[in-house]
Amino acid sequence: MKLVRYGAAGAERPGLIDAEGALRDLTGHVEDIAGVTLTPEGLARLATIDPATLPLVEEPVRFGPCVGQVGKFLCIGLNYSDHAAETGATVPPEPILFTKATSAIIGPNDDVVIPRGSTKTDWEVELVIVIGKRAKYVGEAEAETYIAGYCLTNDVSEREYQLERHGTWDKGKGCDTFGPIGPWMVTRDEIVDPTDLTMWLEVNGHRYQDGSTATMVYKPAFLVSYLSQFMTLHPGDIIATGTPPGVGMGQKPPLFLKDGDVMELGIAGLGTQRQRVVADRG
């Protein structure tokens, strides 16, 4: 299933994309694409619904973040061997963990706002794991069963705040609008191999990132198991798993986003996003 949230920001409705690519409304069956809906039992109930019986939604509509009420937005750094090489870093012996504020979450095609004073706002196409059941001290062999599905994100990053302002990476990762997710969450049964998906990102029509999840070092099942040793994961928590090479700071010379730029990105089977970059004029 491809599960979506659509409508005005803050008032999104649950929906799904049928086999013909049409948007269907799930209101009346679930309150949101969040929490209990993402558990194995919740997804099993949705799977019994014939999409043809659901109201057809006239498009175009705004797609919101594909997962609602996210409790934790966890991220893994330097998790692609080729991206680590382009930044001059080595792959760490254990995953690098940082968080994005949940207030960074926006819809897949909403504007990305450059923070005041920023000169080094960057892009990163990433695969996201969506947790489907409570995970605590989970073994790697069983960890995949704790995954509800996958989606796409652009891990927008302010590199000065992240790397030059001291402390943790979080302050350069969690700015408002720095976490577009969607357009849809694809349930785990429809993604045959999450470690063999092509992924790309373009800025103003130029392709900078053109990679694959095949170069991911720490794979999804390992990451779920690993993180569950440190904290309990809950349905609706999301984990961004790292990016392939081609980010702005890896260009020669480095290249960063500016007011008016347009980013487009996608992962095979998980849809595409398009964000206009705007300066903070608030």
PDB file of C-alpha atoms in Angstrom:
ATOM      1  CA  MET A   1       0.000   0.000   0.000  1.00  0.00           C
ATOM      2  CA  LYS A   2       0.938   3.596  -0.595  1.00  0.00           C
ATOM      3  CA  LEU A   3      -0.415   5.625   2.329  1.00  0.00           C
ATOM      4  CA  VAL A   4      -0.685   9.401   2.211  1.00  0.00           C
ATOM      5  CA  ARG A   5      -1.894  12.445   4.104  1.00  0.00           C
ATOM      6  CA  TYR A   6      -3.403  15.214   2.021  1.00  0.00           C
ATOM      7  CA  GLY A   7      -4.985  18.622   2.478  1.00  0.00           C
ATOM      8  CA  ALA A   8      -4.083  21.904   4.116  1.00  0.00           C
ATOM      9  CA  ALA A   9      -1.159  22.005   6.532  1.00  0.00           C
ATOM     10  CA  GLY A  10      -2.336  20.995   9.991  1.00  0.00           C
ATOM     11  CA  ALA A  11      -5.626  19.600   8.671  1.00  0.00           C
ATOM     12  CA  GLU A  12      -4.416  16.654   6.573  1.00  0.00           C
ATOM     13  CA  ARG A  13      -6.705  13.711   5.895  1.00  0.00           C
ATOM     14  CA  PRO A  14      -5.638  10.066   5.549  1.00  0.00           C
ATOM     15  CA  GLY A  15      -5.617   8.462   2.124  1.00  0.00           C
ATOM     16  CA  LEU A  16      -4.057   5.875  -0.111  1.00  0.00           C
ATOM     17  CA  ILE A  17      -2.900   5.659  -3.699  1.00  0.00           C
ATOM     18  CA  ASP A  18      -4.703   2.890  -5.623  1.00  0.00           C
ATOM     19  CA  ALA A  19      -3.234   0.609  -8.285  1.00  0.00           C
ATOM     20  CA  GLU A  20      -4.087   3.129 -11.014  1.00  0.00           C
ATOM     21  CA  GLY A  21      -2.319   5.955  -9.165  1.00  0.00           C
ATOM     22  CA  ALA A  22      -5.511   7.677  -8.032  1.00  0.00           C
ATOM     23  CA  LEU A  23      -5.897   9.203  -4.575  1.00  0.00           C
ATOM     24  CA  ARG A  24      -8.557   7.620  -2.349  1.00  0.00           C
ATOM     25  CA  ASP A  25      -9.860   8.958   0.957  1.00  0.00           C
ATOM     26  CA  LEU A  26      -9.502   6.821   4.118  1.00  0.00           C
ATOM     27  CA  THR A  27     -11.486   9.101   6.417  1.00  0.00           C
ATOM     28  CA  GLY A  28     -13.906   6.952   8.395  1.00  0.00           C
ATOM     29  CA  HIS A  29     -11.514   3.999   8.413  1.00  0.00           C
ATOM     30  CA  VAL A  30      -8.583   5.584  10.265  1.00  0.00           C
ATOM     31  CA  GLU A  31      -8.052   8.900  12.005  1.00  0.00           C
ATOM     32  CA  ASP A  32      -4.554   9.432  10.662  1.00  0.00           C
ATOM     33  CA  ILE A  33      -1.552   7.722   9.072  1.00  0.00           C
ATOM     34  CA  ALA A  34       0.113   7.572  12.460  1.00  0.00           C
ATOM     35  CA  GLY A  35       0.569   5.490  15.578  1.00  0.00           C
ATOM     36  CA  VAL A  36      -1.791   2.515  15.765  1.00  0.00           C
ATOM     37  CA  THR A  37      -2.555   2.688  12.035  1.00  0.00           C
ATOM     38  CA  LEU A  38       1.070   1.764  11.320  1.00  0.00           C
ATOM     39  CA  THR A  39       1.139  -1.340  13.523  1.00  0.00           C
ATOM     40  CA  PRO A  40       0.952  -4.771  11.859  1.00  0.00           C
ATOM     41  CA  GLU A  41      -2.664  -5.035  13.000  1.00  0.00           C
ATOM     42  CA  GLY A  42      -3.535  -1.584  11.702  1.00  0.00           C
ATOM     43  CA  LEU A  43      -1.957  -2.198   8.307  1.00  0.00           C
ATOM     44  CA  ALA A  44      -3.632  -5.614   8.078  1.00  0.00           C
ATOM     45  CA  ARG A  45      -7.029  -3.963   8.573  1.00  0.00           C
ATOM     46  CA  LEU A  46      -6.308  -1.431   5.831  1.00  0.00           C
ATOM     47  CA  ALA A  47      -5.256  -4.231   3.493  1.00  0.00           C
ATOM     48  CA  THR A  48      -8.752  -5.723   3.686  1.00  0.00           C
ATOM     49  CA  ILE A  49     -10.328  -2.574   2.223  1.00  0.00           C
ATOM     50  CA  ASP A  50     -11.081  -2.590  -1.497  1.00  0.00           C
ATOM     51  CA  PRO A  51      -9.660   0.749  -2.721  1.00  0.00           C
ATOM     52  CA  ALA A  52     -12.450   0.951  -5.324  1.00  0.00           C
ATOM     53  CA  THR A  53     -14.952   1.383  -2.466  1.00  0.00           C
ATOM     54  CA  LEU A  54     -13.151   4.466  -1.147  1.00  0.00           C
ATOM     55  CA  PRO A  55     -14.111   7.984  -2.258  1.00  0.00           C
ATOM     56  CA  LEU A  56     -11.998   9.256  -5.127  1.00  0.00           C
ATOM     57  CA  VAL A  57     -10.226  12.541  -4.326  1.00  0.00           C
ATOM     58  CA  GLU A  58     -10.086  15.069  -7.113  1.00  0.00           C
ATOM     59  CA  GLU A  59      -6.527  16.204  -7.755  1.00  0.00           C
ATOM     60  CA  PRO A  60      -4.406  18.273  -7.634  1.00  0.00           C
ATOM     61  CA  VAL A  61      -4.234  18.490  -3.865  1.00  0.00           C
ATOM     62  CA  ARG A  62      -1.467  19.263  -1.424  1.00  0.00           C
ATOM     63  CA  PHE A  63       0.284  16.205  -0.047  1.00  0.00           C
ATOM     64  CA  GLY A  64       1.269  16.603   3.589  1.00  0.00           C
ATOM     65  CA  PRO A  65       3.947  14.706   5.491  1.00  0.00           C
ATOM     66  CA  CYS A  66       3.112  11.051   4.855  1.00  0.00           C
ATOM     67  CA  VAL A  67       3.396  10.140   8.554  1.00  0.00           C
ATOM     68  CA  GLY A  68       1.567  12.158  11.173  1.00  0.00           C
ATOM     69  CA  GLN A  69       2.264  12.714  14.869  1.00  0.00           C
ATOM     70  CA  VAL A  70       5.908  11.671  14.530  1.00  0.00           C
ATOM     71  CA  GLY A  71       7.389  11.082  17.971  1.00  0.00           C
ATOM     72  CA  LYS A  72      11.076  10.809  17.059  1.00  0.00           C
ATOM     73  CA  PHE A  73      12.890  11.881  13.889  1.00  0.00           C
ATOM     74  CA  LEU A  74      16.195  10.027  14.107  1.00  0.00           C
ATOM     75  CA  CYS A  75      18.972  10.308  11.530  1.00  0.00           C
ATOM     76  CA  ILE A  76      22.148   8.433  10.675  1.00  0.00           C
ATOM     77  CA  GLY A  77      25.221  10.328   9.479  1.00  0.00           C
ATOM     78  CA  LEU A  78      28.000   9.236   7.095  1.00  0.00           C
ATOM     79  CA  ASN A  79      26.175   5.985   6.323  1.00  0.00           C
ATOM     80  CA  TYR A  80      27.103   5.780   2.630  1.00  0.00           C
ATOM     81  CA  SER A  81      30.674   4.783   1.856  1.00  0.00           C
ATOM     82  CA  ASP A  82      30.859   6.985  -1.246  1.00  0.00           C
ATOM     83  CA  HIS A  83      29.408  10.021   0.557  1.00  0.00           C
ATOM     84  CA  ALA A  84      31.897   9.607   3.410  1.00  0.00           C
ATOM     85  CA  ALA A  85      34.692   9.581   0.817  1.00  0.00           C
ATOM     86  CA  GLU A  86      33.507  12.809  -0.834  1.00  0.00           C
ATOM     87  CA  THR A  87      33.535  14.622   2.512  1.00  0.00           C
ATOM     88  CA  GLY A  88      36.984  13.299   3.407  1.00  0.00           C
ATOM     89  CA  ALA A  89      35.592  11.307   6.317  1.00  0.00           C
ATOM     90  CA  THR A  90      35.864   7.636   7.141  1.00  0.00           C
ATOM     91  CA  VAL A  91      32.872   5.421   7.810  1.00  0.00           C
ATOM     92  CA  PRO A  92      32.504   5.306  11.607  1.00  0.00           C
ATOM     93  CA  PRO A  93      32.809   1.983  13.480  1.00  0.00           C
ATOM     94  CA  GLU A  94      29.277   2.535  14.799  1.00  0.00           C
ATOM     95  CA  PRO A  95      26.424   4.589  13.314  1.00  0.00           C
ATOM     96  CA  ILE A  96      26.487   8.330  13.944  1.00  0.00           C
ATOM     97  CA  LEU A  97      23.134   9.309  15.444  1.00  0.00           C
ATOM     98  CA  PHE A  98      21.555  12.745  15.447  1.00  0.00           C
ATOM     99  CA  THR A  99      18.000  14.034  15.542  1.00  0.00           C
ATOM    100  CA  LYS A 100      15.891  16.464  13.573  1.00  0.00           C
ATOM    101  CA  ALA A 101      13.267  18.435  15.445  1.00  0.00           C
ATOM    102  CA  THR A 102       9.771  17.224  14.572  1.00  0.00           C
ATOM    103  CA  SER A 103       8.956  20.899  13.892  1.00  0.00           C
ATOM    104  CA  ALA A 104      11.190  20.537  10.811  1.00  0.00           C
ATOM    105  CA  ILE A 105       8.673  18.183   9.183  1.00  0.00           C
ATOM    106  CA  ILE A 106       6.773  19.504   6.153  1.00  0.00           C
ATOM    107  CA  GLY A 107       5.043  18.081   3.108  1.00  0.00           C
ATOM    108  CA  PRO A 108       7.064  16.777   0.158  1.00  0.00           C
ATOM    109  CA  ASN A 109       6.401  19.790  -2.056  1.00  0.00           C
ATOM    110  CA  ASP A 110       6.260  22.566   0.534  1.00  0.00           C
ATOM    111  CA  ASP A 111       8.748  25.438   0.471  1.00  0.00           C
ATOM    112  CA  VAL A 112      12.111  25.004   2.207  1.00  0.00           C
ATOM    113  CA  VAL A 113      13.045  28.152   4.124  1.00  0.00           C
ATOM    114  CA  ILE A 114      16.683  29.220   4.425  1.00  0.00           C
ATOM    115  CA  PRO A 115      17.252  30.346   8.029  1.00  0.00           C
ATOM    116  CA  ARG A 116      18.206  33.942   8.750  1.00  0.00           C
ATOM    117  CA  GLY A 117      21.951  34.401   8.345  1.00  0.00           C
ATOM    118  CA  SER A 118      22.469  31.046   6.672  1.00  0.00           C
ATOM    119  CA  THR A 119      25.064  30.822   3.916  1.00  0.00           C
ATOM    120  CA  LYS A 120      25.546  27.046   3.763  1.00  0.00           C
ATOM    121  CA  THR A 121      22.137  25.379   3.429  1.00  0.00           C
ATOM    122  CA  ASP A 122      22.574  22.009   1.672  1.00  0.00           C
ATOM    123  CA  TRP A 123      20.562  19.058   0.358  1.00  0.00           C
ATOM    124  CA  GLU A 124      20.543  15.276   0.994  1.00  0.00           C
ATOM    125  CA  VAL A 125      18.189  12.705  -0.577  1.00  0.00           C
ATOM    126  CA  GLU A 126      17.550   9.902   1.922  1.00  0.00           C
ATOM    127  CA  LEU A 127      15.590   6.701   2.511  1.00  0.00           C
ATOM    128  CA  VAL A 128      13.444   6.798   5.655  1.00  0.00           C
ATOM    129  CA  ILE A 129      12.416   3.828   7.796  1.00  0.00           C
ATOM    130  CA  VAL A 130       8.963   4.097   9.404  1.00  0.00           C
ATOM    131  CA  ILE A 131       8.608   2.096  12.621  1.00  0.00           C
ATOM    132  CA  GLY A 132       5.505  -0.079  12.919  1.00  0.00           C
ATOM    133  CA  LYS A 133       5.655  -1.576  16.403  1.00  0.00           C
ATOM    134  CA  ARG A 134       7.305  -0.954  19.756  1.00  0.00           C
ATOM    135  CA  ALA A 135      10.974  -1.941  19.533  1.00  0.00           C
ATOM    136  CA  LYS A 136      13.236  -2.334  22.556  1.00  0.00           C
ATOM    137  CA  TYR A 137      16.390  -4.483  22.596  1.00  0.00           C
ATOM    138  CA  VAL A 138      15.451  -6.020  19.244  1.00  0.00           C
ATOM    139  CA  GLY A 139      17.791  -8.508  17.565  1.00  0.00           C
ATOM    140  CA  GLU A 140      18.917  -7.790  14.013  1.00  0.00           C
ATOM    141  CA  ALA A 141      17.399 -11.054  12.724  1.00  0.00           C
ATOM    142  CA  GLU A 142      13.902  -9.946  13.723  1.00  0.00           C
ATOM    143  CA  ALA A 143      14.294  -6.189  13.300  1.00  0.00           C
ATOM    144  CA  GLU A 144      12.760  -6.030   9.815  1.00  0.00           C
ATOM    145  CA  THR A 145       9.390  -7.089  11.237  1.00  0.00           C
ATOM    146  CA  TYR A 146       9.359  -3.851  13.249  1.00  0.00           C
ATOM    147  CA  ILE A 147       9.392  -1.765  10.057  1.00  0.00           C
ATOM    148  CA  ALA A 148       5.993  -0.568   8.794  1.00  0.00           C
ATOM    149  CA  GLY A 149       7.388   0.823   5.562  1.00  0.00           C
ATOM    150  CA  TYR A 150       9.617   3.357   3.875  1.00  0.00           C
ATOM    151  CA  CYS A 151       9.418   6.876   2.508  1.00  0.00           C
ATOM    152  CA  LEU A 152      11.551   9.620   1.003  1.00  0.00           C
ATOM    153  CA  THR A 153      13.060  12.661   2.697  1.00  0.00           C
ATOM    154  CA  ASN A 154      15.327  15.558   1.868  1.00  0.00           C
ATOM    155  CA  ASP A 155      17.610  15.905   4.899  1.00  0.00           C
ATOM    156  CA  VAL A 156      18.137  19.635   4.422  1.00  0.00           C
ATOM    157  CA  SER A 157      21.195  20.741   6.414  1.00  0.00           C
ATOM    158  CA  GLU A 158      22.826  24.055   7.338  1.00  0.00           C
ATOM    159  CA  ARG A 159      26.526  23.126   7.257  1.00  0.00           C
ATOM    160  CA  GLU A 160      27.864  26.104   9.220  1.00  0.00           C
ATOM    161  CA  TYR A 161      25.402  25.455  12.029  1.00  0.00           C
ATOM    162  CA  GLN A 162      26.101  21.708  11.837  1.00  0.00           C
ATOM    163  CA  LEU A 163      29.892  21.700  11.648  1.00  0.00           C
ATOM    164  CA  GLU A 164      31.250  25.113  12.639  1.00  0.00           C
ATOM    165  CA  ARG A 165      29.039  26.255  15.508  1.00  0.00           C
ATOM    166  CA  HIS A 166      30.298  23.626  17.991  1.00  0.00           C
ATOM    167  CA  GLY A 167      28.350  20.938  19.798  1.00  0.00           C
ATOM    168  CA  THR A 168      26.178  18.361  18.086  1.00  0.00           C
ATOM    169  CA  TRP A 169      24.915  18.283  14.510  1.00  0.00           C
ATOM    170  CA  ASP A 170      21.312  18.839  15.578  1.00  0.00           C
ATOM    171  CA  LYS A 171      21.314  22.647  15.349  1.00  0.00           C
ATOM    172  CA  GLY A 172      22.149  22.454  11.623  1.00  0.00           C
ATOM    173  CA  LYS A 173      19.654  19.688  10.931  1.00  0.00           C
ATOM    174  CA  GLY A 174      16.465  20.627  12.725  1.00  0.00           C
ATOM    175  CA  CYS A 175      15.657  24.070  11.370  1.00  0.00           C
ATOM    176  CA  ASP A 176      12.041  24.710  10.386  1.00  0.00           C
ATOM    177  CA  THR A 177      11.146  23.075   7.024  1.00  0.00           C
ATOM    178  CA  PHE A 178      14.350  20.967   6.971  1.00  0.00           C
ATOM    179  CA  GLY A 179      12.441  17.643   6.987  1.00  0.00           C
ATOM    180  CA  PRO A 180      10.082  17.121   4.029  1.00  0.00           C
ATOM    181  CA  ILE A 181       8.716  13.548   4.066  1.00  0.00           C
ATOM    182  CA  GLY A 182       6.561  11.808   1.484  1.00  0.00           C
ATOM    183  CA  PRO A 183       4.715  11.933  -0.847  1.00  0.00           C
ATOM    184  CA  TRP A 184       3.684   8.530   0.477  1.00  0.00           C
ATOM    185  CA  MET A 185       4.757   5.775   2.805  1.00  0.00           C
ATOM    186  CA  VAL A 186       5.103   2.454   1.011  1.00  0.00           C
ATOM    187  CA  THR A 187       4.455  -0.573   3.214  1.00  0.00           C
ATOM    188  CA  ARG A 188       7.344  -2.970   3.739  1.00  0.00           C
ATOM    189  CA  ASP A 189       5.784  -5.786   1.706  1.00  0.00           C
ATOM    190  CA  GLU A 190       6.002  -3.680  -1.474  1.00  0.00           C
ATOM    191  CA  ILE A 191       9.721  -2.879  -1.180  1.00  0.00           C
ATOM    192  CA  VAL A 192      11.502  -6.090  -2.180  1.00  0.00           C
ATOM    193  CA  ASP A 193      15.001  -4.870  -1.285  1.00  0.00           C
ATOM    194  CA  PRO A 194      15.451  -1.488   0.439  1.00  0.00           C
ATOM    195  CA  THR A 195      19.220  -1.818  -0.061  1.00  0.00           C
ATOM    196  CA  ASP A 196      18.956  -1.742  -3.867  1.00  0.00           C
ATOM    197  CA  LEU A 197      16.994   1.409  -4.708  1.00  0.00           C
ATOM    198  CA  THR A 198      18.189   4.131  -7.084  1.00  0.00           C
ATOM    199  CA  MET A 199      18.038   7.647  -5.677  1.00  0.00           C
ATOM    200  CA  TRP A 200      18.673  11.104  -7.113  1.00  0.00           C
ATOM    201  CA  LEU A 201      18.455  14.824  -6.434  1.00  0.00           C
ATOM    202  CA  GLU A 202      18.551  17.819  -8.767  1.00  0.00           C
ATOM    203  CA  VAL A 203      18.879  21.546  -8.107  1.00  0.00           C
ATOM    204  CA  ASN A 204      17.544  23.835 -10.839  1.00  0.00           C
ATOM    205  CA  GLY A 205      17.459  20.876 -13.228  1.00  0.00           C
ATOM    206  CA  HIS A 206      21.081  19.800 -12.666  1.00  0.00           C
ATOM    207  CA  ARG A 207      21.531  16.346 -11.191  1.00  0.00           C
ATOM    208  CA  TYR A 208      23.962  16.438  -8.270  1.00  0.00           C
ATOM    209  CA  GLN A 209      23.078  13.189  -6.514  1.00  0.00           C
ATOM    210  CA  ASP A 210      22.713   9.999  -8.563  1.00  0.00           C
ATOM    211  CA  GLY A 211      23.244   7.010  -6.308  1.00  0.00           C
ATOM    212  CA  SER A 212      21.790   3.894  -4.767  1.00  0.00           C
ATOM    213  CA  THR A 213      20.981   2.546  -1.335  1.00  0.00           C
ATOM    214  CA  ALA A 214      23.396  -0.259  -2.287  1.00  0.00           C
ATOM    215  CA  THR A 215      26.277   1.825  -0.881  1.00  0.00           C
ATOM    216  CA  MET A 216      24.551   2.154   2.493  1.00  0.00           C
ATOM    217  CA  VAL A 217      26.914   0.779   5.154  1.00  0.00           C
ATOM    218  CA  TYR A 218      24.538   0.107   8.052  1.00  0.00           C
ATOM    219  CA  LYS A 219      21.369  -1.457   6.616  1.00  0.00           C
ATOM    220  CA  PRO A 220      17.780  -0.821   7.793  1.00  0.00           C
ATOM    221  CA  ALA A 221      17.395  -3.970   9.916  1.00  0.00           C
ATOM    222  CA  PHE A 222      20.713  -3.313  11.646  1.00  0.00           C
ATOM    223  CA  LEU A 223      19.772   0.311  12.321  1.00  0.00           C
ATOM    224  CA  VAL A 224      16.439  -0.616  13.911  1.00  0.00           C
ATOM    225  CA  SER A 225      18.172  -3.189  16.104  1.00  0.00           C
ATOM    226  CA  TYR A 226      21.020  -0.823  16.974  1.00  0.00           C
ATOM    227  CA  LEU A 227      18.830   2.137  17.905  1.00  0.00           C
ATOM    228  CA  SER A 228      16.532  -0.069  19.968  1.00  0.00           C
ATOM    229  CA  GLN A 229      19.452  -0.784  22.292  1.00  0.00           C
ATOM    230  CA  PHE A 230      19.505   2.884  23.331  1.00  0.00           C
ATOM    231  CA  MET A 231      15.856   3.918  23.254  1.00  0.00           C
ATOM    232  CA  THR A 232      12.414   2.448  22.720  1.00  0.00           C
ATOM    233  CA  LEU A 233      11.120   2.994  19.196  1.00  0.00           C
ATOM    234  CA  HIS A 234       7.386   3.495  18.757  1.00  0.00           C
ATOM    235  CA  PRO A 235       4.990   3.213  15.796  1.00  0.00           C
ATOM    236  CA  GLY A 236       5.347   6.341  13.717  1.00  0.00           C
ATOM    237  CA  ASP A 237       8.942   7.084  14.703  1.00  0.00           C
ATOM    238  CA  ILE A 238      11.061   7.657  11.604  1.00  0.00           C
ATOM    239  CA  ILE A 239      14.736   7.052  10.825  1.00  0.00           C
ATOM    240  CA  ALA A 240      16.578   8.795   7.971  1.00  0.00           C
ATOM    241  CA  THR A 241      19.354   6.471   6.865  1.00  0.00           C
ATOM    242  CA  GLY A 242      21.987   8.648   5.173  1.00  0.00           C
ATOM    243  CA  THR A 243      22.741  10.024   1.729  1.00  0.00           C
ATOM    244  CA  PRO A 244      24.854   9.140  -1.340  1.00  0.00           C
ATOM    245  CA  PRO A 245      27.499  11.517  -2.748  1.00  0.00           C
ATOM    246  CA  GLY A 246      26.708  14.753  -4.552  1.00  0.00           C
ATOM    247  CA  VAL A 247      25.778  17.083  -1.690  1.00  0.00           C
ATOM    248  CA  GLY A 248      26.525  20.772  -1.995  1.00  0.00           C
ATOM    249  CA  MET A 249      29.475  20.823   0.392  1.00  0.00           C
ATOM    250  CA  GLY A 250      31.086  18.056  -1.665  1.00  0.00           C
ATOM    251  CA  GLN A 251      31.136  20.148  -4.857  1.00  0.00           C
ATOM    252  CA  LYS A 252      34.353  21.826  -5.989  1.00  0.00           C
ATOM    253  CA  PRO A 253      33.969  24.604  -5.071  1.00  0.00           C
ATOM    254  CA  PRO A 254      31.185  23.969  -2.520  1.00  0.00           C
ATOM    255  CA  LEU A 255      27.713  25.019  -3.645  1.00  0.00           C
ATOM    256  CA  PHE A 256      24.828  25.920  -1.363  1.00  0.00           C
ATOM    257  CA  LEU A 257      21.169  26.748  -1.772  1.00  0.00           C
ATOM    258  CA  LYS A 258      19.908  30.269  -2.394  1.00  0.00           C
ATOM    259  CA  ASP A 259      16.562  32.015  -2.581  1.00  0.00           C
ATOM    260  CA  GLY A 260      14.641  30.885  -5.681  1.00  0.00           C
ATOM    261  CA  ASP A 261      16.389  27.544  -6.194  1.00  0.00           C
ATOM    262  CA  VAL A 262      14.240  24.473  -6.880  1.00  0.00           C
ATOM    263  CA  MET A 263      15.116  21.001  -5.591  1.00  0.00           C
ATOM    264  CA  GLU A 264      13.664  17.835  -7.095  1.00  0.00           C
ATOM    265  CA  LEU A 265      14.454  14.378  -5.748  1.00  0.00           C
ATOM    266  CA  GLY A 266      13.255  10.797  -5.745  1.00  0.00           C
ATOM    267  CA  ILE A 267      13.851   7.183  -4.774  1.00  0.00           C
ATOM    268  CA  ALA A 268      12.690   4.255  -6.905  1.00  0.00           C
ATOM    269  CA  GLY A 269       9.234   3.132  -5.750  1.00  0.00           C
ATOM    270  CA  LEU A 270       8.914   5.907  -3.172  1.00  0.00           C
ATOM    271  CA  GLY A 271       7.879   8.803  -5.377  1.00  0.00           C
ATOM    272  CA  THR A 272       9.367  12.247  -5.867  1.00  0.00           C
ATOM    273  CA  GLN A 273       9.508  15.600  -4.107  1.00  0.00           C
ATOM    274  CA  ARG A 274       9.849  19.171  -5.346  1.00  0.00           C
ATOM    275  CA  GLN A 275      10.707  22.080  -3.068  1.00  0.00           C
ATOM    276  CA  ARG A 276      11.171  25.756  -3.830  1.00  0.00           C
ATOM    277  CA  VAL A 277      13.824  27.430  -1.678  1.00  0.00           C
ATOM    278  CA  VAL A 278      12.844  30.736  -0.100  1.00  0.00           C
ATOM    279  CA  ALA A 279      14.680  33.119   2.210  1.00  0.00           C
ATOM    280  CA  ASP A 280      13.254  33.658   5.706  1.00  0.00           C
ATOM    281  CA  ARG A 281      11.513  37.010   5.477  1.00  0.00           C
ATOM    282  CA  GLY A 282       9.585  36.685   8.707  1.00  0.00           C
TER     283      GLY A 282
END
